Tab-separated table of C-alpha atoms in Angstrom:
chain	number	residue	atom	x	y	z
A	1	MET	CA	-50.261	-25.323	31.939
A	2	ASN	CA	-46.995	-23.630	32.221
A	3	ASN	CA	-45.107	-24.145	34.780
A	4	TYR	CA	-43.324	-21.151	35.782
A	5	LEU	CA	-41.120	-22.189	38.511
A	6	ILE	CA	-37.608	-23.947	37.464
A	7	ASN	CA	-36.557	-25.906	40.956
A	8	PHE	CA	-32.781	-26.520	40.566
A	9	LYS	CA	-33.181	-28.242	44.012
A	10	ASN	CA	-34.740	-30.850	42.449
A	11	MET	CA	-32.714	-31.681	39.752
A	12	ASN	CA	-29.598	-33.887	39.727
A	13	TRP	CA	-26.666	-32.631	39.411
A	14	LYS	CA	-24.548	-34.510	35.994
A	15	SER	CA	-21.029	-34.109	35.338
A	16	PRO	CA	-20.515	-33.603	31.455
A	17	ALA	CA	-16.451	-32.994	32.053
A	18	SER	CA	-13.910	-33.602	35.042
A	19	GLY	CA	-14.320	-30.086	37.200
A	20	VAL	CA	-17.820	-29.120	36.147
A	21	ARG	CA	-21.356	-30.568	37.241
A	22	GLN	CA	-24.133	-28.670	36.171
A	23	LYS	CA	-28.158	-28.427	36.697
A	24	VAL	CA	-29.991	-28.054	32.923
A	25	PHE	CA	-33.367	-27.001	32.423
A	26	LEU	CA	-34.902	-27.000	28.177
A	27	GLN	CA	-37.691	-25.390	26.959
A	28	GLY	CA	-38.133	-25.001	23.208
A	29	ASP	CA	-34.468	-22.934	21.770
A	30	GLN	CA	-34.099	-21.904	25.686
A	31	LYS	CA	-31.200	-23.503	28.237
A	32	ILE	CA	-31.156	-22.191	30.953
A	33	ARG	CA	-27.807	-24.019	33.648
A	34	LEU	CA	-26.786	-23.813	36.803
A	35	VAL	CA	-22.730	-24.867	36.980
A	36	GLU	CA	-20.314	-25.571	39.246
A	37	PHE	CA	-17.042	-24.697	38.086
A	38	SER	CA	-14.041	-26.767	39.980
A	39	ASP	CA	-10.999	-28.211	40.552
A	40	GLY	CA	-8.548	-26.321	38.247
A	41	PHE	CA	-11.235	-26.577	35.750
A	42	GLU	CA	-10.262	-25.502	32.229
A	43	GLU	CA	-11.566	-25.578	28.581
A	44	LYS	CA	-9.124	-27.526	26.348
A	45	ASP	CA	-11.140	-26.308	23.353
A	46	TRP	CA	-12.271	-22.845	22.200
A	47	CYS	CA	-16.122	-21.923	22.228
A	48	THR	CA	-18.145	-20.007	20.055
A	49	ASN	CA	-20.923	-20.581	21.529
A	50	GLY	CA	-23.321	-17.382	22.802
A	51	HIS	CA	-23.480	-17.055	26.764
A	52	ALA	CA	-25.226	-14.550	28.691
A	53	GLY	CA	-25.229	-15.389	32.700
A	54	TYR	CA	-24.728	-14.099	36.507
A	55	VAL	CA	-21.953	-15.291	38.898
A	56	LEU	CA	-23.697	-16.308	42.165
A	57	GLU	CA	-20.371	-17.355	44.044
A	58	GLY	CA	-15.956	-17.649	43.304
A	59	LYS	CA	-14.616	-16.364	40.481
A	60	LEU	CA	-14.600	-17.006	36.769
A	61	SER	CA	-11.596	-16.097	34.534
A	62	VAL	CA	-12.403	-16.119	30.857
A	63	ALA	CA	-9.745	-15.879	27.915
A	64	PHE	CA	-10.925	-14.058	24.880
A	65	GLY	CA	-7.710	-13.963	22.498
A	66	GLY	CA	-5.086	-12.118	23.763
A	67	ARG	CA	-6.549	-10.814	27.075
A	68	VAL	CA	-8.526	-12.208	30.903
A	69	ILE	CA	-11.444	-11.095	32.225
A	70	ASP	CA	-12.403	-12.057	35.599
A	71	PHE	CA	-16.383	-12.150	36.508
A	72	LYS	CA	-16.639	-12.500	40.555
A	73	ALA	CA	-19.720	-12.829	42.405
A	74	GLY	CA	-22.140	-10.626	41.610
A	75	ASP	CA	-21.098	-9.957	37.841
A	76	GLY	CA	-23.106	-10.635	35.072
A	77	LEU	CA	-21.522	-11.565	31.796
A	78	PHE	CA	-22.553	-11.436	27.858
A	79	VAL	CA	-20.735	-13.229	25.834
A	80	PRO	CA	-22.000	-12.913	21.886
A	81	GLU	CA	-21.725	-16.074	19.497
A	82	GLY	CA	-19.213	-16.482	16.723
A	83	GLU	CA	-15.495	-17.034	15.872
A	84	ALA	CA	-14.556	-13.114	17.235
A	85	HIS	CA	-16.167	-14.028	20.435
A	86	LYS	CA	-14.459	-17.713	21.327
A	87	HIS	CA	-13.353	-18.025	24.790
A	88	LYS	CA	-12.406	-20.507	27.553
A	89	ALA	CA	-13.333	-20.793	31.036
A	90	MET	CA	-10.590	-21.513	33.554
A	91	ILE	CA	-10.915	-21.857	37.293
A	92	ALA	CA	-7.689	-21.241	39.376
A	93	LYS	CA	-6.626	-24.950	41.162
A	94	GLY	CA	-9.024	-25.007	44.817
A	95	ASP	CA	-11.362	-22.855	43.710
A	96	LYS	CA	-15.395	-23.327	43.263
A	97	VAL	CA	-17.622	-20.977	41.105
A	98	LEU	CA	-21.111	-21.335	40.883
A	99	ILE	CA	-22.667	-19.289	37.607
A	100	VAL	CA	-25.766	-18.866	36.089
A	101	LEU	CA	-26.052	-18.984	32.238
A	102	PHE	CA	-28.842	-18.321	29.977
A	103	GLU	CA	-28.062	-19.604	26.092
A	104	VAL	CA	-30.301	-19.561	22.828
A	105	LEU	CA	-29.743	-23.304	21.103
A	106	ALA	CA	-29.109	-23.071	17.429
A	107	PRO	CA	-32.440	-24.030	15.011
């Protein structure tokens, strides 16, 4: 029987890097993450993974080559995978962002 509820409240936070903590749900090739960015987090390397998501709280700045786009609470985002869409997430010092991200894992 399938359990259609993803109960993030009962999951433990995991911190894969400084300024990031997340709760991860995996089912087959689908990944759903509840992610909190804080403490002036900035990705060191360019990310080429695809993401779709929704900002629950705060402001997330994402650099795409020569421009930066700000995503605020209530905004959705869609970033296709690939080198042409490489990006880096950034959070202002003292700010915090809570976002839900949906990803399809590569085979």
